[in-house]
Short mmCIF file of C-alpha atoms in Angstrom, two decimals:
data_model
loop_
_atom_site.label_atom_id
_atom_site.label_comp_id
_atom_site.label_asym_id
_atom_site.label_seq_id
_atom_site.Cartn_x
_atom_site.Cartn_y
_atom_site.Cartn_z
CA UNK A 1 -17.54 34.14 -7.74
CA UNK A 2 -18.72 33.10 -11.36
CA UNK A 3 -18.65 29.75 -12.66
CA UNK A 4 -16.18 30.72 -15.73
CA UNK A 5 -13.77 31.68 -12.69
CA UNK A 6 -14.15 28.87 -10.39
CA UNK A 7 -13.59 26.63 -13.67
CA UNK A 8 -10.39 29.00 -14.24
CA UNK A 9 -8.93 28.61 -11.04
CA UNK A 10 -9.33 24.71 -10.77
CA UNK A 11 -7.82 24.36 -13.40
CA UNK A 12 -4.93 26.27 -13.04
CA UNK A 13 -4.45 24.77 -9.46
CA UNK A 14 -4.86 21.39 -11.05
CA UNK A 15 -1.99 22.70 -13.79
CA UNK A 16 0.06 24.24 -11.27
CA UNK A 17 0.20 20.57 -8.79
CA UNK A 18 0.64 18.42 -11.60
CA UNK A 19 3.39 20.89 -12.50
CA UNK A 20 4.83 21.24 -9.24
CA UNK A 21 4.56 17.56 -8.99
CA UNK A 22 6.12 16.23 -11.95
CA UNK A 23 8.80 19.14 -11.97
CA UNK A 24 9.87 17.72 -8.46
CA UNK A 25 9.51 14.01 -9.78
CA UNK A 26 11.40 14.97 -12.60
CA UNK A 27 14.18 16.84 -10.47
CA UNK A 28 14.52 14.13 -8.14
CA UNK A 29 15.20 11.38 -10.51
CA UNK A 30 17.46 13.96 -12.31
CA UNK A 31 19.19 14.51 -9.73
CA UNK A 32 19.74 11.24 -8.91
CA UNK A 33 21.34 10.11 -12.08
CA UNK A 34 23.19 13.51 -11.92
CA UNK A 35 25.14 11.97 -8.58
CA UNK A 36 25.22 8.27 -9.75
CA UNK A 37 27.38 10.08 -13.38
CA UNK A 38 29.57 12.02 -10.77
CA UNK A 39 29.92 8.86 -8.72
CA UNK A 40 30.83 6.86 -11.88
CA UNK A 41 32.67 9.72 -13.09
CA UNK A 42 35.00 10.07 -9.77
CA UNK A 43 35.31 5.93 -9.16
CA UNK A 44 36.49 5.78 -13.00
CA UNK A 45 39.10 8.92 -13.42
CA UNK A 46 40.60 7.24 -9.32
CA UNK A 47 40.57 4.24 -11.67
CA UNK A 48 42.28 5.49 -14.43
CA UNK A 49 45.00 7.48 -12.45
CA UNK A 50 45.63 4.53 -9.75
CA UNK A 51 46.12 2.23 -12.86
CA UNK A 52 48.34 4.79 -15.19
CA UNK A 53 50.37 5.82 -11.80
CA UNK A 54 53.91 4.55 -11.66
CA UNK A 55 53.68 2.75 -8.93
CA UNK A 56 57.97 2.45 -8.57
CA UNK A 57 57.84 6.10 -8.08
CA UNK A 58 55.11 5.67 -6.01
CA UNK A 59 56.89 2.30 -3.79
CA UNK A 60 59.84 4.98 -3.57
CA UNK A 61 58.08 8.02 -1.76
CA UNK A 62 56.42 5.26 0.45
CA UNK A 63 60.02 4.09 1.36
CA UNK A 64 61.49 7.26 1.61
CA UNK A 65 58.45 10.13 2.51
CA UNK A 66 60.68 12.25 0.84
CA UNK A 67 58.76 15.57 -0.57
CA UNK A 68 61.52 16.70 -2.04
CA UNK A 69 62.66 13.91 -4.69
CA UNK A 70 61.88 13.66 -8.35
CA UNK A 71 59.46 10.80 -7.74
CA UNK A 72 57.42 12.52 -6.06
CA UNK A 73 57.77 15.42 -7.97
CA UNK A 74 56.90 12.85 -10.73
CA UNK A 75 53.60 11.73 -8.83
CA UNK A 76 52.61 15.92 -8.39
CA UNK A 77 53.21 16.58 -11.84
CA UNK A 78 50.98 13.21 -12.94
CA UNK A 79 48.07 13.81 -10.56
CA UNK A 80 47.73 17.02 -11.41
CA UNK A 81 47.01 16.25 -15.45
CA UNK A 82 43.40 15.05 -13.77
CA UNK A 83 42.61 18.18 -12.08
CA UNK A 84 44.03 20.34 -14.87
CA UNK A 85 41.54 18.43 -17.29
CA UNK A 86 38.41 18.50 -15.27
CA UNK A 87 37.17 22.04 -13.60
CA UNK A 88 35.02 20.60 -11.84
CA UNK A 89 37.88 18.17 -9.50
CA UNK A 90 39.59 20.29 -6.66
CA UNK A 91 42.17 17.64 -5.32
CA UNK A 92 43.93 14.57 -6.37
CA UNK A 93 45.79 12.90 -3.55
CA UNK A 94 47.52 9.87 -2.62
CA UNK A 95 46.74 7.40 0.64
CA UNK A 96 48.34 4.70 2.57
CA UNK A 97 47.25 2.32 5.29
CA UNK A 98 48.14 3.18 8.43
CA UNK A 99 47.86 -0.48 10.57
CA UNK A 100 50.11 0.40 13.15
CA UNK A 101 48.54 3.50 14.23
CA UNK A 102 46.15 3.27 17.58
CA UNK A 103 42.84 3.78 15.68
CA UNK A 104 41.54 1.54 13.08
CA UNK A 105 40.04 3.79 9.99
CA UNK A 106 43.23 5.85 9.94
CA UNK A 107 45.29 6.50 6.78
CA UNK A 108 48.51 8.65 6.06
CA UNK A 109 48.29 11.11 2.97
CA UNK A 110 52.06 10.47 0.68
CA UNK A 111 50.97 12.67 -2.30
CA UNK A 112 49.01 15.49 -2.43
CA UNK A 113 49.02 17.36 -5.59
CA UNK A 114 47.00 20.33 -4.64
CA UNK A 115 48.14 23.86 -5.35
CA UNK A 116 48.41 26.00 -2.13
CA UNK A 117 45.92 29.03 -3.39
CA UNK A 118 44.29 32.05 -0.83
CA UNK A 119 41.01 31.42 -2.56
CA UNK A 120 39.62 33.99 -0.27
CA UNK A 121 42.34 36.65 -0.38
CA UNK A 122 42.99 37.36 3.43
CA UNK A 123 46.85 36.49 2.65
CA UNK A 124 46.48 33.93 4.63
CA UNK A 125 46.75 30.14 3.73
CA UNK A 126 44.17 28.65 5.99
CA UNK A 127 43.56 24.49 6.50
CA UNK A 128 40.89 24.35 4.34
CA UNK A 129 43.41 25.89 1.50
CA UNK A 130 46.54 24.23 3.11
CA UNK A 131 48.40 20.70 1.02
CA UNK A 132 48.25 17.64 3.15
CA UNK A 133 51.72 16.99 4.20
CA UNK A 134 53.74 13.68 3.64
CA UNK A 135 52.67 10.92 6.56
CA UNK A 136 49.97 13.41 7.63
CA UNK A 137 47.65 11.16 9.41
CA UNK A 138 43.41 11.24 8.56
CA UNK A 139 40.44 9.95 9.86
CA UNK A 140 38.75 8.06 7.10
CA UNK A 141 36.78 6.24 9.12
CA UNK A 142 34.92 8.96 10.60
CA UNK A 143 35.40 11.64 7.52
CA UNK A 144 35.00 9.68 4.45
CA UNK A 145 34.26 5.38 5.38
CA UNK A 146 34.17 5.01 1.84
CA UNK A 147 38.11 5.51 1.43
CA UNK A 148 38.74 2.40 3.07
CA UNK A 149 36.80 0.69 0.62
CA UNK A 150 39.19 2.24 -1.89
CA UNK A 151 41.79 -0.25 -1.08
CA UNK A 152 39.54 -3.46 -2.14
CA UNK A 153 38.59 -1.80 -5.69
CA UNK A 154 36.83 1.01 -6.81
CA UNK A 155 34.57 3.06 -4.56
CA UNK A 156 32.72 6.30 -4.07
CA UNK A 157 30.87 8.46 -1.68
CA UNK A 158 27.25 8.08 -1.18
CA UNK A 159 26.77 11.64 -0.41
CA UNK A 160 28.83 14.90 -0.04
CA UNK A 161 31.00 14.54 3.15
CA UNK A 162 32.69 17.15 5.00
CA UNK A 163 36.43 17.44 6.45
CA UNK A 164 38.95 20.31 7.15
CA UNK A 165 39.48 20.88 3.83
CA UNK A 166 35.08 21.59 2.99
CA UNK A 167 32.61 19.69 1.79
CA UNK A 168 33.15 17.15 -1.15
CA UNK A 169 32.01 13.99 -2.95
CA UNK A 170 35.20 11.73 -3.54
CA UNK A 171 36.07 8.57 -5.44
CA UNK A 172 38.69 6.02 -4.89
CA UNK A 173 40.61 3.24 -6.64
CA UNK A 174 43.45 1.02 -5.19
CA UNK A 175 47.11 1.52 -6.40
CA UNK A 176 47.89 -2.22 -6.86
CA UNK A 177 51.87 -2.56 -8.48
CA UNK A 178 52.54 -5.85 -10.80
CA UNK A 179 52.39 -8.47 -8.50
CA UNK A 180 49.15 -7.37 -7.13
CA UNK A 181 49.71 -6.08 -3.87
CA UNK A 182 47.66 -2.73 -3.03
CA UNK A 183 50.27 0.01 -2.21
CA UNK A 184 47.62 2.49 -1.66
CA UNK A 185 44.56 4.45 -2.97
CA UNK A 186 44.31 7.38 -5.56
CA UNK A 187 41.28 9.70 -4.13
CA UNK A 188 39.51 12.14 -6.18
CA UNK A 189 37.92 15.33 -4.83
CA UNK A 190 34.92 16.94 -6.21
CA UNK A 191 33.82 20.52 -3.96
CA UNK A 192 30.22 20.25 -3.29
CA UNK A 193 29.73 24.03 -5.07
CA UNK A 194 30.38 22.46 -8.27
CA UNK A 195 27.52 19.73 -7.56
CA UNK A 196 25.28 22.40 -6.01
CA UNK A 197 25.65 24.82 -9.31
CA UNK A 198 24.57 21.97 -11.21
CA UNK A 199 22.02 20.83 -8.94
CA UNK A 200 20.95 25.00 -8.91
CA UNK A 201 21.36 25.26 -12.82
CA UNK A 202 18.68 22.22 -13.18
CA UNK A 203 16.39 23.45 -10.82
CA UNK A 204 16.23 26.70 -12.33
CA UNK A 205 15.15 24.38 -15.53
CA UNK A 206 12.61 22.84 -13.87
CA UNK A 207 11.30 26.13 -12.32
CA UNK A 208 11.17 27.60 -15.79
CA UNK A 209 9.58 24.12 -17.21
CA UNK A 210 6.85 24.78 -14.37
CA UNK A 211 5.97 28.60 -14.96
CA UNK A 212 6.12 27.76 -18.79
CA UNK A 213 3.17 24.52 -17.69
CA UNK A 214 1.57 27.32 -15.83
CA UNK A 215 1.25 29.74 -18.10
CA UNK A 216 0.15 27.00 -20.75
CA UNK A 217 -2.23 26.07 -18.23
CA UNK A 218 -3.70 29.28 -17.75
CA UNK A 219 -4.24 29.89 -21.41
CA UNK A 220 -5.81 26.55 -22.18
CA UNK A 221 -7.84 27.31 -18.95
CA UNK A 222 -9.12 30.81 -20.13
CA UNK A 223 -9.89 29.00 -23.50
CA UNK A 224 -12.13 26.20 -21.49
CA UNK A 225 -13.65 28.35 -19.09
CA UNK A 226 -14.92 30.85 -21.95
CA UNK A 227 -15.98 27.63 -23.74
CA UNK A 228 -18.08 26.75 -21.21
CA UNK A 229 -19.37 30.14 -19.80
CA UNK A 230 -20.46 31.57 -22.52
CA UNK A 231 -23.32 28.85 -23.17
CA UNK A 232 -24.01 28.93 -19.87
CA UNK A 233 -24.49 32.54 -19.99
CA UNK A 234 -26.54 32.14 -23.01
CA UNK A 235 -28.86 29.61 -21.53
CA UNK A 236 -29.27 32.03 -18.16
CA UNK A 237 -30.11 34.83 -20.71
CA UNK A 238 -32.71 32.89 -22.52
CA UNK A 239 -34.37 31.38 -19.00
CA UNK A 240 -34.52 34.61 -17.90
CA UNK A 241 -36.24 35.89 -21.26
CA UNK A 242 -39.03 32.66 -20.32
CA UNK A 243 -39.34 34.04 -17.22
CA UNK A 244 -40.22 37.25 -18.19
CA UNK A 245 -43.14 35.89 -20.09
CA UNK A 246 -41.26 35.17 -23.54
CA UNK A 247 -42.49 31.73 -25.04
CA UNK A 248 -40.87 32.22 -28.57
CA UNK A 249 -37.36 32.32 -27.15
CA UNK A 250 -35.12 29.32 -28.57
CA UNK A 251 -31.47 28.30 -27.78
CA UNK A 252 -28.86 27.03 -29.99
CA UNK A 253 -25.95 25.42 -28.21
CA UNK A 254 -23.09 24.57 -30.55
CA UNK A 255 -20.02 24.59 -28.07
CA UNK A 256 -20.03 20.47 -28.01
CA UNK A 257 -22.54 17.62 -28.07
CA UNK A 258 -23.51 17.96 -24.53
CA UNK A 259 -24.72 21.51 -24.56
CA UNK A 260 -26.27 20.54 -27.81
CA UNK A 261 -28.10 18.39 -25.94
CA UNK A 262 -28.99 20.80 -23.19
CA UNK A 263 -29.97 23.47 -25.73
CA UNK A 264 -32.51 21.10 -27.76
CA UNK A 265 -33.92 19.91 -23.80
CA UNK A 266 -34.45 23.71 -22.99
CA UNK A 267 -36.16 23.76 -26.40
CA UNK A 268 -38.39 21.08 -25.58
CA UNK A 269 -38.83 22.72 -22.40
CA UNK A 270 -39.99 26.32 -23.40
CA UNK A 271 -42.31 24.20 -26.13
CA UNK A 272 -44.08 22.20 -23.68
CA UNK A 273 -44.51 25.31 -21.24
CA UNK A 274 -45.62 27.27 -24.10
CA UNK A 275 -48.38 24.35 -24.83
CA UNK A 276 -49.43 24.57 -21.32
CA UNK A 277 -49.85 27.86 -21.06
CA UNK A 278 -52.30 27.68 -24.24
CA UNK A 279 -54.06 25.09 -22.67
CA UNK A 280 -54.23 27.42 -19.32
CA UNK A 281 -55.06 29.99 -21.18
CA UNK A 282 -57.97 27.76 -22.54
CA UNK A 283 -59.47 26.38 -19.45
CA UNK A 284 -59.08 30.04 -17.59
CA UNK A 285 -61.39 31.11 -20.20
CA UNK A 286 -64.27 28.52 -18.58
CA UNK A 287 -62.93 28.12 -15.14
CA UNK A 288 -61.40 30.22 -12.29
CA UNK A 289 -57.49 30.45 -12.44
CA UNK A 290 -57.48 28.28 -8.93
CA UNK A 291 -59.25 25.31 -10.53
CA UNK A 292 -57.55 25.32 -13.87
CA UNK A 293 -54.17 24.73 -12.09
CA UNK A 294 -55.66 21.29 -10.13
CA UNK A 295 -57.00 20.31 -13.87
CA UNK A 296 -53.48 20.77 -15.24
CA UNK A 297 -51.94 18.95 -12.35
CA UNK A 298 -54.12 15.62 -13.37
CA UNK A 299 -55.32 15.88 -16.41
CA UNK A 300 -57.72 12.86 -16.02
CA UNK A 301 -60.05 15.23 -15.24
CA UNK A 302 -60.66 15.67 -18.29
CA UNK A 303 -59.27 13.40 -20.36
CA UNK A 304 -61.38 10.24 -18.79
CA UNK A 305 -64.97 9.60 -19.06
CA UNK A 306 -66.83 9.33 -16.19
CA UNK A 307 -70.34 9.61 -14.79
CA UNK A 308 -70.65 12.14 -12.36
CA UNK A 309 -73.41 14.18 -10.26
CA UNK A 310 -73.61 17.58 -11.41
CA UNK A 311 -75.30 20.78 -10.51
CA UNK A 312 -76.36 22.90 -13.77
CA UNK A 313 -76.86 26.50 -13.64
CA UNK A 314 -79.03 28.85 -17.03
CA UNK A 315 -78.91 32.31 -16.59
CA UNK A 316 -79.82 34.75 -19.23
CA UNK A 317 -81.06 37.91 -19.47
CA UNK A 318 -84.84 38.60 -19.16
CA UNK A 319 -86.55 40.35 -22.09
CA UNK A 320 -83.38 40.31 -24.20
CA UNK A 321 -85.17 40.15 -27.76
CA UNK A 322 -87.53 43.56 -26.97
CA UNK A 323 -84.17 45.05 -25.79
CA UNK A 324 -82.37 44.04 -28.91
CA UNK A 325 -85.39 45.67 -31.08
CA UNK A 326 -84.47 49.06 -28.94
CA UNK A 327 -81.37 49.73 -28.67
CA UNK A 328 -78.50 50.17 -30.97
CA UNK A 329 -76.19 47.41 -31.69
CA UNK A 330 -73.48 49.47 -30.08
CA UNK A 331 -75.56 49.47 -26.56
CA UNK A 332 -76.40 45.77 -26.89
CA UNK A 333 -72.65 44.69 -27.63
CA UNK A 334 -71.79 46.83 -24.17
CA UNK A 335 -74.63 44.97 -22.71
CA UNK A 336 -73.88 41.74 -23.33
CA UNK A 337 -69.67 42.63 -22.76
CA UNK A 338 -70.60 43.87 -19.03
CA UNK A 339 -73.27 41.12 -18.63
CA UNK A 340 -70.90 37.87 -19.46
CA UNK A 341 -68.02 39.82 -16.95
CA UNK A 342 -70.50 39.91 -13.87
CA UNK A 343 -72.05 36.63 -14.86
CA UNK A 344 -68.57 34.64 -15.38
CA UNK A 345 -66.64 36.04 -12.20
CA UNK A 346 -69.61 34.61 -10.27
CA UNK A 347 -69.45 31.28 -11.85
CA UNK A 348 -65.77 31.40 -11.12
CA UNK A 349 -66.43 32.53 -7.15
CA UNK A 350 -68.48 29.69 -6.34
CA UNK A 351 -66.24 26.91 -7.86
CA UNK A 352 -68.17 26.14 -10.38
CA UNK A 353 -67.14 26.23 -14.58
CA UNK A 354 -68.94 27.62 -17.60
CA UNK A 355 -69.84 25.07 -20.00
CA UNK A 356 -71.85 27.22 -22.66
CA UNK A 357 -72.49 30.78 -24.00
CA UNK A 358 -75.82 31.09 -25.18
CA UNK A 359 -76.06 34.07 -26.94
CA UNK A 360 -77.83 35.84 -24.41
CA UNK A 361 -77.01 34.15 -21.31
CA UNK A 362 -74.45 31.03 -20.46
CA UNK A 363 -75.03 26.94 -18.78
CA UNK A 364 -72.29 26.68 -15.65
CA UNK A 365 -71.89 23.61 -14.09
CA UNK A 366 -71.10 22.50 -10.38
CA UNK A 367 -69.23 19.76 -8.99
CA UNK A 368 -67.08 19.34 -11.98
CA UNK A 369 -64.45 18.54 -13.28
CA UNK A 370 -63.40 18.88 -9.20
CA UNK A 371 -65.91 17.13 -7.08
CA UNK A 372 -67.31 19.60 -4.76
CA UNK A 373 -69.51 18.05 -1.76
CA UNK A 374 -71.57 21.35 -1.83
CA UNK A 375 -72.51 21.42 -5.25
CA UNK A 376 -76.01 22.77 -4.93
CA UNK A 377 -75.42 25.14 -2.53
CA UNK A 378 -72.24 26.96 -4.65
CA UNK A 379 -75.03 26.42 -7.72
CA UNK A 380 -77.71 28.67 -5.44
CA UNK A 381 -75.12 30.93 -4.02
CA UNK A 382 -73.78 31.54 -7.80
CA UNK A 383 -77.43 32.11 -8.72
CA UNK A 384 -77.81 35.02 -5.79
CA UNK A 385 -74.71 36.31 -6.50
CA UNK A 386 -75.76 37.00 -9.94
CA UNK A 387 -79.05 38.74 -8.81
CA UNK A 388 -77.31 41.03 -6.90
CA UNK A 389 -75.09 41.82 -9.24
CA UNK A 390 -77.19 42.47 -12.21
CA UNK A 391 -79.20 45.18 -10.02
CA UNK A 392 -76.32 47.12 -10.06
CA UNK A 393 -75.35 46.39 -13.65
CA UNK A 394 -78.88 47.87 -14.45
CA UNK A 395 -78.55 50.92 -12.81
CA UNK A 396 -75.04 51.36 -14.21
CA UNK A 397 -76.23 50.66 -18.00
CA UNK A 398 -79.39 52.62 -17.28
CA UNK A 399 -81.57 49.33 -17.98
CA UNK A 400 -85.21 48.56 -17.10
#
């Protein structure tokens, strides 16, 4: 996996839970105030209808539980302007207090102003679509606690509750007449499909507010990660070019003060290693390869003065000014070209370094700048080696 990738994907799973995170902060809180305004909303239209009821018309159908007279006809026709103004209520209703029955929580339904409707078209009117009769006894206790509270002021579910009639989110208000006795409680239905398309239509918000973040994210991520791979894959380009021998190569990094920074090191980097390798170079040229690398590993070899034992080695070659009279300059160039090879790689063999060309033959030194314990012998073995070696160079060059 590349590094432009990894970078990609972290930070689109960094977008995408920050996303996910705040869309689900955001929906909870949302939806939170979206059920405290429908519990407002309910407690306040129960308050508005229990205080706008007429509450002799109402004192009448409590006296006589008659479905049939014009007060409550009245009370049906009044309730009904609150669910005729507001889609989203399904029933307005009417309660009474109920202390004589044998259960405590129980209240008796006087007015229901629903409309009797086959919502689901089997032509039959089933209890969940049925009106609550007159004296029609209910559980509030155990279906909806908060109705009870409806007769000491204003009140409203905490949460959708459920009953024969579905599932619904209700607020009450007491029907208090002029002398300030409660007569009853105005309840106001709300079906739970109505909250849940608004709780559905938000979310779909928030789902669209977190692919909109994501896709956001992913283009600011492709932006970043090309930002950053594409120095990165110009710095891997040029160490690759220095480790293919190339010394000249230089970087500029303008993609943000940092990889400024890392270009100008890499400079400083391929300069220095470009400097050493002159200075290899160098030292190669008067000592083997192995003992140039300890020199360049402490360089107080050679850069502190000391006093040291040496072993010094001359070597030149034996009747070289009669030879030079002889031959052409041609033959002596080759001469001397195959003579400082031989004479050098022995040097080099037997630890020791070159210290001087001398025209004709060279002054090699042993036991520096490395101490070596067996100076004198390396210095003889050097010398044999170079013996040997020139017998053959003779009969190769055709040399007395």
């Amino acid at each position: 996996m590349t590094y432009s990738l990894k970078i990609l994907l972290f930070i689109c799973m960094t977008t995408l839970s920050v996303a996910m995170v705040s869309a689900c902060s955001v929906y909870w809180v949302a939806y939170k105030q979206l059920i405290d305004q429908l519990q407002d909303k309910l407690a306040t239209t129960a308050t508005v209808a229990a205080t706008l009821l007429d509450t002799n018309d109402f004192k009448t159908v409590l006296r006589d539980r008659d479905n049939k007279s014009d007060a409550f006809d009245r009370l049906v026709e009044f309730l009904r302007v609150f669910s005729e103004q507001d889609e989203n209520i399904e029933y307005v209703y009417t309660v009474v207090d109920r202390p004589d029955t044998k259960y405590s929580g129980v209240v008796e339904f006087l007015v229901d102003a629903s409309v009797p409707e086959d919502s689901n078209d089997n032509g039959v009117i089933d209890d969940d679509e049925r009106v609550a009769e007159v004296g029609e006894l209910y559980n509030a206790s155990m279906n909806a606690p908060r109705m009870l509270d409806g007769f000491k002021g204003p009140a409203f579910d905490d949460e959708p509750l459920q009953d024969a009639w579905g599932w619904f989110m209700s607020g009450y208000s007491p029907i208090v007449d002029e002398d300030g006795t409660v007569l009853g409680v105005v309840g106001i239905d709300m079906a739970v499909d109505q909250l849940r398309e608004m709780r559905n239509e938000f979310l779909s918000q928030c789902i669209f507010v977190v692919l909109a973040v994501l896709a956001t994210g992913l283009i600011i991520s492709l932006i970043i990660a090309r930002s950053i791979s594409r120095p990165i894959r110009r710095l891997d380009g040029a160490f690759k070019k220095v480790a293919e021998g190339d010394m000249k190569v230089t970087l500029e990094l303008n993609s943000g003060a940092e990889f400024r920074r890392l270009g100008d090191s890499f400079n400083q980097m391929v300069a220095g290693l470009h400097q050493r390798n002159r200075i290899l170079g160098t030292l190669e040229s008067i000592m083997s390869k192995e003992v140039a690398e300890v020199v360049m590993q402490d360089e107080s070899l050679l850069n502190e003065a000391k006093r040291k034992r040496v072993t010094i080695l001359f070597c030149d070659i034996r009747g070289m000014t009669t030879l030079a009279e002889q031959e052409s300059p041609e033959r002596i160039s080759r001469i001397l070209e195959v003579f400082y090879d031989v004479m050098i790689d022995s040097v080099f063999e037997n630890k020791g370094i070159v210290d001087k060309l001398l025209g004709d033959g060279l002054m090699a030194l042993f036991g520096t700048p490395i101490d070596n314990l067996q100076q004198e012998e390396s210095a003889l073995n050097c010398a044999l080696m170079m013996q040997d070696r020139m017998r053959d160079v003779r009969k190769e060059l055709n040399m007395n």
